[in-house]
Amino acid sequence: MFVIATAGHVDHGKSALLRALTGMEPDRWEEEQRRGLTIDLGFVWMEAARGPIAFVDVPGHERFVGNMLAGVGPVPAVLFVVAADEGWMPQSAEHLTALHALEVRHGLLAITKSDVMEPELAAEEALLQIGRTSLGDVPWVGVSARTGDGLPELRAALDDLVAGLPASDPVAPIRLWVDRGFTIRGAGLVVTGTLAAGTIRVGDTLELARTGERYVVRELQSMNRHADEAVAVARVALNLRGAHRGDVGRGDALMTPGSYRGTAVADIRTRHCAPDDLPPGLLVHIGAATVDCGLRPLGPDTARLTLSSPLPLRVGDRVVLRHDRGVAGGAVVLDVDPPVFGRRGAARRRAGQLDGYPDAPDGLSELRRRGFVREGTLRQIGVEPPVPPLVGDWLVAPELVGTLRDRLTALVAARTADPSAAPLRVDDARKELDLPDVRLVPALLAEGLTVRHGMILPASAPDQLAPAVRDALAALEKRLDGAGFTVLTEAELAPLGLGRAEIAAAARAARLVRLAPDVVLLTRTVDGCLDVLAALPQPFTAGEAREALGTSRKVVVPLLEHLANEGRTRRVVDGHLVTGR
Ligand SMILES: Nc1nc2c(ncn2[C@@H]2O[C@H](COP(=O)(O)OP(=O)(O)OP(=O)(O)O)[C@@H](O)[C@H]2O)c(=O)[nH]1
Ligand SMILES: [Mg+2]
């Protein structure tokens, strides 16, 4: 299925042409038919050589430009209509500006009312105007809805047009901009829209971006017929289970759950208008949505938009900007998660940064800017992950991986050079390198290094314990055998011949765990306490762990942190922990 929107000045014959082509009535309202004027969007379709073509018929009157924009927003191709007798008119120009802002690249020009006047003159002027936009050189056809002249040629040209449309991604996450919502007795709420990418199936769950509410698709129709699934590009009508009148309407977006983030502040690059020429208050149109927004110019062609309500924007989205005098131009969304302006000069610096942003989403520059980012976060803003995750779902900029690896190696080397220094703990390395997740530390270890008992050690580190230390430890282990959870202090250990350097060596050899000067534990005590914790009802709190071990807060807090860093316990909600991975 293909979807094409009309465009053109009021009364130029858009609706009459669709009526003649499809035999269907695009003006749905009694008022529209009475006044011979399209007010709101109309939806009709026809069978064609390459599959059905659905049309979104838009109003040409300047008062209804908002409705027009809701219709063309998600549609990839346009049937541009100019009447032979009137030629190029103000809303011809305004509609063209909007199509250019949205970067619509596929179109066809119909010069209507060819029974009233020869179409050539009007065609010449229109082709000149259209040729300067993203639509470029388009074919044209002279046609009369009254006599039917030119209709066969128009059909043939439409077949050619749809043959040249790019395929849409059938597995993309859904972002369905709703252009109509109505209720049917006995069935509840039905919403319609142009599905630009992805596949919707009966039984799918979609999330309403505005509220986060989820709805199951109970029934799916395309062209008034039931369908088990609809693959983009398509016109779809969805009956949503549990939705009531007014719950979902024009401008709402139904999304694949978890696939998006609502954005109220976005940095943009303007197209065909300069930020300084725009008023500080505007309307922004995207998909079928229209919201008020504030505009703050940053650079000669960059600005920050602050939306009155959040929208599920993606990097690379094209939007239309409109003020009270009409369509002003458009913009491409560069950043949907821009930094807050803090200190003086931040806006100027930001303008400099935005100069380097590409128009099309570029995964690698997005990753480089952030350094670290979760795969899902990139996808939510419409950016394909450019590299596989380093660990978990963490992507790290390729250059940064090398730098971090070198810094980590240097940190470890500094510790190993000093025999009295304790080995570098994994969590300290995380803090030192400012990593967002402790799991990144092992992933960044250079060859020859390994993690043992929460410490980073040379993989080949031999058990270099001096005989005296080994004897002292053996005696200690023997003394504490069966003693339960016992905490040692440096002060207690020193008389046994275990000073700071010896404790550090024993820690490297995984015989002692030193959490603080007066919290030193035998490694086997730590192992043993895990059995105690595992026997607790899961999840447990730090307080419960303290009680079970019969120790103090001062001990249990670093101990639990140590266990978490080693992955032997896991934090769940509200500071609760569970044992095991
Ligand atoms: N003679 C002649 N009249 C036409 C032709 N096409 C449309 N008309 C007439 O022009 C008038 C406007 O036609 P519409 O189809 O309503 O125009 P429109 O572009 O849909 O107008 P809006 O939707 O309000 O922007 C109607 O009275 C039509 O009968 C044509 O090919 N020849
Ligand atoms: Mg009309």
Coordinates of C-alpha atoms and ligand atoms in Angstrom, one line a residue:
M1 CA 0.0 0.0 0.0
F2 CA 1.1 3.5 -0.7
V3 CA 0.0 6.8 0.9
I4 CA 0.0 10.1 -0.9
A5 CA -1.2 13.5 0.5
T6 CA -2.7 16.3 -1.6
A7 CA -1.5 19.9 -1.4
G8 CA -2.6 23.1 -3.0
H9 CA -4.6 26.3 -2.7
V10 CA -8.3 26.4 -1.7
D11 CA -10.8 25.5 -4.3
H12 CA -8.2 24.3 -6.8
G13 CA -9.9 20.9 -7.1
K14 CA -8.0 18.6 -4.8
S15 CA -11.1 16.9 -3.4
A16 CA -12.9 16.8 -6.8
L17 CA -9.9 15.1 -8.3
L18 CA -9.8 12.4 -5.6
R19 CA -13.5 11.9 -6.1
A20 CA -13.0 11.3 -9.8
L21 CA -10.0 9.1 -9.2
T22 CA -11.3 6.9 -6.4
G23 CA -15.1 7.2 -6.6
M24 CA -15.0 8.0 -2.8
E25 CA -16.0 11.1 -1.0
P26 CA -13.0 12.8 0.8
D27 CA -15.1 15.5 2.4
R28 CA -16.5 13.6 5.3
W29 CA -18.5 16.3 7.0
E30 CA -21.9 17.5 6.1
E31 CA -20.6 21.1 6.5
E32 CA -17.8 20.5 4.1
Q33 CA -20.2 19.2 1.5
R34 CA -22.6 22.0 2.0
R35 CA -19.9 24.7 1.8
G36 CA -17.9 23.0 -1.0
L37 CA -14.9 23.4 1.2
T38 CA -12.5 21.0 2.9
I39 CA -12.1 21.8 6.5
D40 CA -10.5 18.6 7.9
L41 CA -8.5 15.7 6.5
G42 CA -10.2 13.2 4.2
F43 CA -9.2 9.7 3.6
V44 CA -9.9 7.8 0.3
W45 CA -8.2 5.0 -1.7
M46 CA -8.1 3.1 -4.9
E47 CA -6.7 0.0 -6.4
A48 CA -3.7 0.7 -8.7
A49 CA -1.3 -1.3 -10.8
R50 CA 1.3 -1.6 -8.0
G51 CA -1.1 -2.0 -5.1
P52 CA -3.6 0.2 -3.4
I53 CA -3.0 3.9 -3.1
A54 CA -4.5 5.7 -0.2
F55 CA -4.8 9.5 -0.2
V56 CA -4.9 12.0 2.6
D57 CA -6.9 14.9 1.3
V58 CA -5.9 18.2 2.9
P59 CA -7.8 21.5 3.1
G60 CA -6.4 24.4 1.1
H61 CA -7.9 27.3 3.0
E62 CA -5.4 29.3 5.0
R63 CA -7.4 29.0 8.2
F64 CA -6.9 25.2 8.1
V65 CA -3.2 25.0 7.5
G66 CA -2.9 23.3 10.9
N67 CA -5.1 20.5 9.6
M68 CA -3.1 20.4 6.4
L69 CA 0.1 19.9 8.3
A70 CA -1.3 17.1 10.4
G71 CA -2.2 15.3 7.1
V72 CA 1.2 15.7 5.3
G73 CA 3.4 15.2 8.4
P74 CA 4.0 11.5 8.2
V75 CA 3.3 11.0 4.4
P76 CA 6.2 10.4 2.0
A77 CA 4.7 11.7 -1.2
V78 CA 2.5 14.4 -2.5
L79 CA -0.1 15.1 -5.2
F80 CA 0.4 18.9 -5.7
V81 CA -2.7 20.5 -7.2
V82 CA -2.8 23.8 -9.0
A83 CA -5.9 25.1 -10.9
A84 CA -5.3 26.0 -14.5
D85 CA -7.4 29.1 -14.3
E86 CA -6.0 30.6 -11.1
G87 CA -2.4 29.4 -11.3
W88 CA 0.1 29.7 -8.4
M89 CA -1.6 31.2 -5.2
P90 CA -0.6 32.0 -1.6
Q91 CA -1.5 28.6 -0.2
S92 CA 0.2 26.9 -3.1
A93 CA 3.3 28.7 -1.8
E94 CA 2.6 28.0 1.9
H95 CA 2.0 24.3 1.3
L96 CA 5.1 24.0 -0.8
T97 CA 7.1 25.7 2.0
A98 CA 5.8 23.1 4.5
L99 CA 6.6 20.2 2.1
H100 CA 10.1 21.6 1.7
A101 CA 10.5 21.9 5.5
L102 CA 9.5 18.3 5.9
E103 CA 11.9 17.4 3.0
V104 CA 9.2 15.6 1.0
R105 CA 11.1 14.3 -2.0
H106 CA 8.4 12.5 -4.1
G107 CA 5.7 14.3 -5.9
L108 CA 3.5 14.8 -8.9
L109 CA 1.9 18.0 -10.1
A110 CA -1.7 18.0 -11.3
I111 CA -3.0 21.1 -13.2
T112 CA -6.7 20.8 -12.6
K113 CA -9.7 22.4 -14.4
S114 CA -8.1 21.8 -17.8
D115 CA -11.6 22.1 -19.2
V116 CA -11.7 25.8 -18.1
M117 CA -8.2 26.8 -19.3
E118 CA -5.1 25.4 -21.1
P119 CA -2.9 24.0 -18.3
E120 CA 0.5 24.9 -19.7
L121 CA 0.9 28.4 -18.2
A122 CA 0.0 27.3 -14.7
A123 CA 2.2 24.3 -15.1
E124 CA 5.2 26.4 -16.0
E125 CA 5.0 28.7 -13.0
A126 CA 4.3 25.7 -10.6
L127 CA 7.2 23.7 -11.9
L128 CA 9.5 26.6 -11.4
Q129 CA 8.5 27.0 -7.8
I130 CA 8.5 23.3 -7.0
G131 CA 11.8 22.8 -8.7
R132 CA 13.5 24.9 -6.1
T133 CA 12.5 22.6 -3.2
S134 CA 13.2 19.2 -1.9
L135 CA 10.6 17.9 -4.4
G136 CA 12.8 18.9 -7.3
D137 CA 11.7 18.2 -10.9
V138 CA 8.3 16.6 -10.8
P139 CA 6.2 15.2 -13.7
W140 CA 3.0 17.0 -14.4
V141 CA -0.4 16.1 -15.8
G142 CA -3.3 18.4 -17.0
V143 CA -6.6 17.0 -15.8
S144 CA -10.3 17.8 -15.6
A145 CA -12.3 16.3 -12.8
R146 CA -15.4 17.5 -14.7
T147 CA -14.8 15.8 -18.1
G148 CA -12.4 13.1 -17.0
D149 CA -9.8 14.4 -19.5
G150 CA -6.3 13.5 -18.4
L151 CA -7.4 11.0 -15.7
P152 CA -5.8 8.0 -17.4
E153 CA -2.5 9.9 -17.7
L154 CA -2.8 10.9 -14.0
R155 CA -3.3 7.3 -13.0
A156 CA -0.2 6.2 -15.0
A157 CA 1.8 9.1 -13.4
L158 CA 0.7 8.0 -10.0
D159 CA 1.8 4.4 -10.7
D160 CA 5.2 5.8 -11.7
L161 CA 5.3 7.9 -8.6
V162 CA 4.7 5.0 -6.2
A163 CA 7.1 2.8 -8.1
G164 CA 9.8 5.2 -7.1
L165 CA 9.0 5.5 -3.4
P166 CA 11.7 4.1 -1.1
A167 CA 10.7 1.0 0.9
S168 CA 9.9 1.6 4.6
D169 CA 11.5 -0.3 7.4
P170 CA 9.0 -3.1 8.4
V171 CA 10.7 -3.8 11.7
A172 CA 11.2 -0.2 13.0
P173 CA 9.6 0.6 16.3
I174 CA 6.1 2.1 15.9
R175 CA 5.5 5.8 16.1
L176 CA 2.0 6.2 14.9
W177 CA 0.8 9.8 14.8
V178 CA -2.9 9.8 15.3
D179 CA -4.9 12.0 13.0
R180 CA -8.4 11.0 14.0
G181 CA -10.1 9.5 17.0
F182 CA -13.7 8.5 17.1
T183 CA -16.0 6.1 19.0
I184 CA -18.0 3.3 17.6
R185 CA -21.0 2.1 19.6
G186 CA -20.1 -1.3 21.1
A187 CA -16.4 -1.1 20.1
G188 CA -15.1 1.9 21.8
L189 CA -12.4 4.2 20.6
V190 CA -10.9 3.9 17.1
V191 CA -7.9 6.0 16.0
T192 CA -6.5 6.4 12.6
G193 CA -3.1 7.5 11.2
T194 CA -0.5 7.0 8.6
L195 CA 2.0 4.3 9.6
A196 CA 5.3 5.6 8.3
A197 CA 7.5 2.7 9.5
G198 CA 7.1 -0.7 11.2
T199 CA 4.4 -3.3 11.4
I200 CA 1.3 -3.3 13.7
R201 CA -0.5 -6.5 14.5
V202 CA -3.8 -7.3 16.2
G203 CA -2.9 -8.0 19.9
D204 CA 0.1 -5.6 19.9
T205 CA 0.5 -3.3 22.9
L206 CA 1.1 0.3 22.1
E207 CA 2.0 3.1 24.5
L208 CA 0.4 6.5 24.4
A209 CA 3.4 8.9 24.5
R210 CA 1.5 11.7 26.3
T211 CA 0.5 9.6 29.3
G212 CA 2.5 6.4 29.2
E213 CA -0.8 4.5 29.2
R214 CA -0.7 1.2 27.3
Y215 CA -3.4 -0.2 25.0
V216 CA -3.9 -3.4 23.2
V217 CA -4.9 -3.3 19.6
R218 CA -8.2 -5.2 19.6
E219 CA -9.0 -4.7 15.9
L220 CA -7.0 -3.4 13.0
Q221 CA -8.3 -2.2 9.7
S222 CA -6.8 -0.8 6.6
M223 CA -9.1 0.7 3.9
N224 CA -12.2 -0.3 5.9
R225 CA -11.2 -4.0 5.9
H226 CA -10.0 -6.2 8.7
A227 CA -6.3 -7.0 8.6
D228 CA -4.2 -9.2 10.9
E229 CA -1.3 -6.9 10.4
A230 CA -0.4 -3.7 8.6
V231 CA 3.1 -3.0 7.3
A232 CA 4.2 0.5 6.7
V233 CA 3.6 2.6 4.7
A234 CA -0.1 2.2 5.4
R235 CA -3.2 4.0 6.5
V236 CA -4.5 2.2 9.6
A237 CA -7.5 2.3 11.9
L238 CA -7.0 0.8 15.3
N239 CA -9.6 -0.2 17.9
L240 CA -7.9 0.1 21.2
R241 CA -9.0 -2.1 24.1
G242 CA -9.9 -0.1 27.2
A243 CA -9.7 3.3 25.5
H244 CA -12.6 5.7 25.8
R245 CA -13.7 8.8 24.0
G246 CA -11.2 11.5 24.3
D247 CA -8.4 9.3 25.6
V248 CA -6.5 9.4 22.3
G249 CA -6.8 12.0 19.6
R250 CA -5.2 14.0 16.9
G251 CA -1.6 14.8 17.6
D252 CA -1.1 11.9 20.0
A253 CA 1.5 9.3 19.2
L254 CA 1.2 5.6 19.8
M255 CA 4.5 4.0 20.4
T256 CA 6.2 0.7 20.8
P257 CA 6.6 0.5 24.6
G258 CA 10.1 1.5 25.8
S259 CA 11.2 2.7 22.3
Y260 CA 11.1 6.4 22.9
R261 CA 11.6 9.3 25.3
G262 CA 9.4 12.3 25.6
T263 CA 11.2 15.5 24.8
A264 CA 10.3 19.0 25.8
V265 CA 13.6 20.7 25.0
A266 CA 15.3 20.1 21.7
D267 CA 18.2 21.8 19.8
I268 CA 17.4 22.2 16.1
R269 CA 18.9 23.5 12.9
T270 CA 16.5 25.7 11.0
R271 CA 15.9 25.2 7.4
H272 CA 14.8 28.0 5.0
C273 CA 14.4 30.4 7.9
A274 CA 16.8 32.2 10.2
P275 CA 16.2 31.9 14.0
D276 CA 16.8 35.6 14.5
D277 CA 13.8 36.3 12.1
L278 CA 11.5 34.1 14.0
P279 CA 9.3 35.3 17.0
P280 CA 10.1 33.8 20.4
G281 CA 6.8 32.0 20.4
L282 CA 5.8 29.6 17.6
L283 CA 3.9 26.5 16.7
V284 CA 5.8 23.4 15.9
H285 CA 4.3 20.7 13.8
I286 CA 5.6 17.1 13.7
G287 CA 3.6 14.1 12.5
A288 CA 0.0 15.0 13.2
A289 CA 1.0 17.0 16.3
T290 CA 1.0 20.7 16.9
V291 CA 2.3 22.3 20.0
D292 CA 3.3 25.7 21.2
C293 CA 6.9 26.3 21.6
G294 CA 9.5 28.9 22.7
L295 CA 12.4 29.5 20.4
R296 CA 15.8 30.7 21.6
P297 CA 18.3 31.5 18.8
L298 CA 21.7 30.0 19.4
G299 CA 23.7 30.4 16.2
P300 CA 23.0 31.7 12.7
D301 CA 21.0 28.5 11.9
T302 CA 20.6 26.8 15.3
A303 CA 18.1 27.3 18.1
R304 CA 16.7 25.7 21.2
L305 CA 13.0 24.8 21.2
T306 CA 11.1 24.5 24.4
L307 CA 7.8 22.7 23.8
S308 CA 4.7 23.3 25.9
S309 CA 4.2 19.6 26.2
P310 CA 6.7 16.8 25.5
L311 CA 6.7 14.9 22.2
P312 CA 8.4 11.6 21.3
L313 CA 11.0 13.3 19.1
R314 CA 13.9 11.6 17.5
V315 CA 17.2 12.9 16.2
G316 CA 16.9 13.8 12.5
D317 CA 13.1 14.5 12.7
R318 CA 11.9 17.2 10.4
V319 CA 9.5 19.7 11.9
V320 CA 7.5 22.6 10.5
L321 CA 7.6 26.0 12.3
R322 CA 4.6 28.3 12.0
H323 CA 3.7 31.7 13.4
D324 CA 0.6 33.8 13.1
R325 CA 1.5 34.9 9.6
G326 CA 1.8 31.3 8.3
V327 CA 4.4 28.6 7.8
A328 CA 7.8 30.2 8.5
G329 CA 10.0 27.3 7.5
G330 CA 11.3 24.1 9.1
A331 CA 13.9 22.6 11.2
V332 CA 15.8 19.4 11.7
V333 CA 16.1 18.0 15.2
L334 CA 19.7 17.7 16.2
D335 CA 19.6 16.8 19.9
V336 CA 16.6 15.6 21.9
D337 CA 18.5 15.6 25.2
P338 CA 20.5 18.8 25.1
P339 CA 22.6 20.1 28.1
V340 CA 21.0 22.7 30.4
F341 CA 22.5 26.1 30.1
G342 CA 24.3 26.8 33.3
R343 CA 27.1 29.4 33.3
R344 CA 27.4 32.5 31.2
G345 CA 28.4 31.9 27.7
A346 CA 26.9 28.3 27.7
A347 CA 24.5 29.2 24.9
R348 CA 27.3 30.6 22.7
R349 CA 29.4 27.5 23.4
R350 CA 26.4 25.3 22.5
A351 CA 26.0 27.1 19.2
G352 CA 29.6 26.2 18.4
Q353 CA 29.0 22.5 19.2
L354 CA 25.8 22.4 17.2
D355 CA 27.6 23.5 14.1
G356 CA 29.3 20.2 14.1
Y357 CA 26.1 18.2 14.4
P358 CA 25.1 16.4 11.2
D359 CA 21.5 16.6 9.9
A360 CA 21.1 12.9 9.6
P361 CA 21.5 10.9 12.9
D362 CA 25.0 9.6 13.0
G363 CA 25.5 6.9 15.6
L364 CA 29.3 7.4 15.9
S365 CA 29.2 11.1 16.5
E366 CA 26.3 10.7 19.0
L367 CA 28.4 8.1 20.9
R368 CA 31.6 10.2 20.8
R369 CA 29.8 13.2 22.2
R370 CA 28.5 11.2 25.1
G371 CA 31.5 8.9 25.6
F372 CA 29.3 6.2 27.3
V373 CA 25.7 5.5 26.4
R374 CA 23.3 2.7 26.8
E375 CA 22.2 1.0 23.6
G376 CA 18.5 1.5 24.5
T377 CA 19.0 5.2 25.0
L378 CA 20.4 5.6 21.5
R379 CA 17.5 3.7 20.0
Q380 CA 15.0 5.7 21.9
I381 CA 16.2 8.9 20.3
G382 CA 16.2 7.3 16.8
V383 CA 19.9 6.5 16.5
E384 CA 21.2 3.1 15.5
P385 CA 24.0 1.9 17.8
P386 CA 27.3 2.2 15.8
V387 CA 29.3 -0.4 17.7
P388 CA 28.4 -3.5 19.8
P389 CA 28.1 -3.0 23.6
L390 CA 31.4 -3.3 25.5
V391 CA 29.6 -5.0 28.4
G392 CA 25.9 -5.3 29.2
D393 CA 24.1 -2.7 27.2
W394 CA 26.9 -0.1 27.5
L395 CA 28.4 1.4 24.4
V396 CA 31.7 3.2 24.7
A397 CA 33.3 5.5 22.1
P398 CA 36.1 3.6 20.4
E399 CA 38.8 6.2 21.1
L400 CA 37.7 6.3 24.8
V401 CA 38.1 2.6 25.2
G402 CA 41.8 2.9 24.4
T403 CA 42.3 5.9 26.6
L404 CA 40.5 4.3 29.6
R405 CA 42.4 1.0 29.1
D406 CA 45.7 2.9 29.3
R407 CA 44.7 4.9 32.3
L408 CA 43.5 1.8 34.1
T409 CA 46.8 0.0 33.3
A410 CA 48.7 3.0 34.7
L411 CA 46.6 3.0 37.9
V412 CA 47.3 -0.6 38.5
A413 CA 51.0 -0.3 37.7
A414 CA 51.3 2.5 40.3
R415 CA 49.8 0.3 42.9
T416 CA 51.9 -2.8 42.1
A417 CA 55.1 -0.7 42.2
D418 CA 54.4 0.1 45.9
P419 CA 54.6 -3.1 47.9
S420 CA 52.9 -1.5 50.9
A421 CA 49.9 -0.3 48.8
A422 CA 46.8 -2.4 48.7
P423 CA 45.8 -3.6 45.3
L424 CA 43.4 -1.4 43.3
R425 CA 39.8 -2.2 44.1
V426 CA 37.4 -2.5 41.2
D427 CA 35.1 0.1 42.6
D428 CA 37.9 2.6 43.2
A429 CA 38.9 2.1 39.6
R430 CA 35.4 2.9 38.6
K431 CA 35.4 6.1 40.6
E432 CA 38.9 7.1 39.4
L433 CA 37.9 6.6 35.7
D434 CA 34.5 8.1 36.3
L435 CA 32.7 5.1 34.7
P436 CA 28.9 4.9 34.8
D437 CA 28.8 1.2 35.6
V438 CA 31.2 -1.0 37.7
R439 CA 30.9 -3.8 35.1
L440 CA 32.9 -1.7 32.7
V441 CA 36.1 -2.1 34.8
P442 CA 36.7 -5.8 34.0
A443 CA 35.8 -5.1 30.4
L444 CA 38.4 -2.4 30.2
L445 CA 41.3 -4.4 31.7
A446 CA 44.3 -4.7 29.5
E447 CA 45.6 -8.2 28.8
G448 CA 47.7 -9.5 31.7
L449 CA 45.3 -8.1 34.3
T450 CA 42.6 -9.8 36.1
V451 CA 40.0 -9.3 38.8
R452 CA 40.3 -11.4 41.9
H453 CA 38.2 -10.8 45.0
G454 CA 37.2 -7.3 43.9
M455 CA 40.8 -6.3 43.3
I456 CA 42.7 -5.7 40.0
L457 CA 45.8 -7.8 40.0
P458 CA 48.4 -8.9 37.4
A459 CA 47.1 -12.3 36.1
S460 CA 50.5 -13.8 36.7
A461 CA 50.9 -12.4 40.2
P462 CA 52.4 -15.3 42.1
D463 CA 51.6 -16.0 45.7
Q464 CA 54.6 -14.1 46.9
L465 CA 53.8 -14.4 50.6
A466 CA 56.9 -14.5 52.7
P467 CA 57.1 -17.6 54.9
A468 CA 56.6 -15.6 58.1
V469 CA 53.4 -14.0 56.7
R470 CA 52.1 -17.4 55.5
D471 CA 52.7 -18.8 59.0
A472 CA 50.9 -15.8 60.6
L473 CA 47.9 -16.2 58.3
A474 CA 47.8 -19.9 58.9
A475 CA 47.8 -19.4 62.6
L476 CA 45.1 -16.8 62.3
E477 CA 42.9 -19.0 60.1
K478 CA 43.3 -21.8 62.6
R479 CA 42.4 -19.6 65.6
L480 CA 39.3 -18.2 63.9
D481 CA 38.1 -21.6 62.5
G482 CA 34.5 -22.0 63.6
A483 CA 34.5 -18.6 65.3
G484 CA 31.8 -17.2 63.1
F485 CA 31.8 -13.8 61.8
T486 CA 34.9 -12.1 63.2
V487 CA 36.2 -8.7 62.3
L488 CA 39.9 -7.9 62.7
T489 CA 41.7 -4.6 62.9
E490 CA 45.1 -3.4 61.7
A491 CA 46.0 -2.7 65.3
E492 CA 45.2 -6.4 66.3
L493 CA 47.1 -7.8 63.3
A494 CA 50.3 -5.7 63.7
P495 CA 51.6 -7.7 66.8
L496 CA 51.1 -10.9 64.7
G497 CA 53.7 -9.6 62.2
L498 CA 51.0 -8.5 59.8
G499 CA 51.7 -4.8 59.2
R500 CA 50.2 -2.7 56.4
A501 CA 52.5 -4.2 53.7
E502 CA 51.8 -7.7 54.8
I503 CA 48.1 -7.1 54.9
A504 CA 48.3 -5.7 51.3
A505 CA 50.3 -8.8 50.2
A506 CA 47.8 -11.1 51.9
A507 CA 44.9 -9.2 50.2
R508 CA 46.7 -9.7 46.8
A509 CA 46.9 -13.4 47.6
A510 CA 43.2 -13.4 48.4
R511 CA 43.7 -14.4 52.0
L512 CA 42.5 -11.1 53.6
V513 CA 40.0 -8.5 52.6
R514 CA 40.8 -5.1 54.0
L515 CA 37.8 -2.7 53.9
A516 CA 39.0 -0.1 56.3
P517 CA 41.9 0.2 58.9
D518 CA 39.7 -1.5 61.5
V519 CA 37.7 -3.7 59.2
V520 CA 39.9 -6.5 58.0
L521 CA 38.4 -9.9 57.3
L522 CA 39.7 -13.3 56.4
T523 CA 38.6 -14.1 52.9
R524 CA 37.0 -17.2 54.2
T525 CA 35.0 -15.1 56.7
V526 CA 33.7 -13.1 53.7
D527 CA 32.8 -16.3 51.9
G528 CA 31.1 -17.6 55.0
C529 CA 29.0 -14.5 55.5
L530 CA 27.5 -15.0 52.1
D531 CA 25.9 -18.3 53.3
V532 CA 24.4 -16.4 56.2
L533 CA 23.0 -13.7 53.8
A534 CA 21.7 -16.3 51.3
A535 CA 19.7 -17.8 54.2
L536 CA 17.9 -14.5 54.8
P537 CA 14.4 -13.9 53.2
Q538 CA 15.3 -12.2 49.9
P539 CA 15.6 -9.3 49.3
F540 CA 17.1 -8.1 52.5
T541 CA 18.2 -4.7 53.9
A542 CA 21.5 -3.6 55.3
G543 CA 19.9 -3.7 58.8
E544 CA 18.8 -7.3 58.4
A545 CA 22.3 -8.3 57.2
R546 CA 23.8 -6.5 60.2
E547 CA 21.6 -8.4 62.6
A548 CA 22.1 -11.7 60.9
L549 CA 25.9 -11.3 61.1
G550 CA 25.8 -9.9 64.6
T551 CA 28.0 -7.0 63.7
S552 CA 27.9 -3.2 63.4
R553 CA 26.8 -0.7 60.8
K554 CA 30.4 0.4 60.4
V555 CA 31.3 -3.1 59.2
V556 CA 28.2 -4.1 57.3
V557 CA 28.1 -1.1 55.0
P558 CA 31.5 -1.5 53.4
L559 CA 31.1 -5.3 53.5
L560 CA 27.9 -5.1 51.5
E561 CA 29.4 -2.6 49.1
H562 CA 32.3 -5.0 48.6
L563 CA 30.0 -7.9 47.9
A564 CA 28.0 -5.8 45.4
N565 CA 31.1 -4.8 43.6
E566 CA 32.1 -8.3 43.2
G567 CA 28.7 -9.2 41.9
R568 CA 28.0 -11.6 44.8
T569 CA 25.0 -9.5 45.8
R570 CA 22.8 -7.3 43.7
R571 CA 21.0 -4.1 44.6
V572 CA 17.3 -4.2 43.9
V573 CA 14.7 -1.6 44.7
D574 CA 14.9 0.8 47.7
G575 CA 18.3 -0.2 48.8
H576 CA 17.3 -3.9 49.2
L577 CA 19.8 -6.6 48.2
V578 CA 19.7 -10.1 47.0
T579 CA 22.5 -12.6 46.9
G580 CA 23.7 -14.3 43.8
R581 CA 24.0 -12.8 40.3
Ligands
LIG1 N1 -14.7 23.1 -14.3 C1 -14.1 22.4 -13.4 N2 -14.3 22.6 -12.1 C2 -13.7 21.9 -11.1 C3 -12.7 20.9 -11.5 N3 -12.2 20.4 -10.3 C4 -12.9 21.0 -9.3 N4 -13.8 21.9 -9.8 C5 -14.7 22.7 -9.0 O1 -13.9 23.6 -8.2 C6 -14.5 23.8 -6.9 C7 -13.6 23.4 -5.8 O2 -13.2 22.1 -5.9 P1 -12.7 21.2 -4.6 O3 -12.4 19.9 -5.2 O4 -13.6 21.4 -3.5 O5 -11.4 22.1 -4.3 P2 -10.4 21.8 -3.1 O6 -9.0 22.0 -3.7 O7 -10.6 20.4 -2.6 O8 -10.7 22.9 -2.1 P3 -10.4 22.9 -0.6 O9 -10.4 21.5 -0.1 O10 -11.4 23.7 0.1 O11 -9.0 23.5 -0.5 C8 -15.7 22.9 -6.9 O12 -16.9 23.7 -7.2 C9 -15.5 21.9 -8.0 O13 -16.7 21.5 -8.7 C10 -12.4 20.7 -12.8 O14 -11.6 19.9 -13.2 N5 -13.1 21.5 -13.7
MG2 MG -11.0 19.8 -0.7

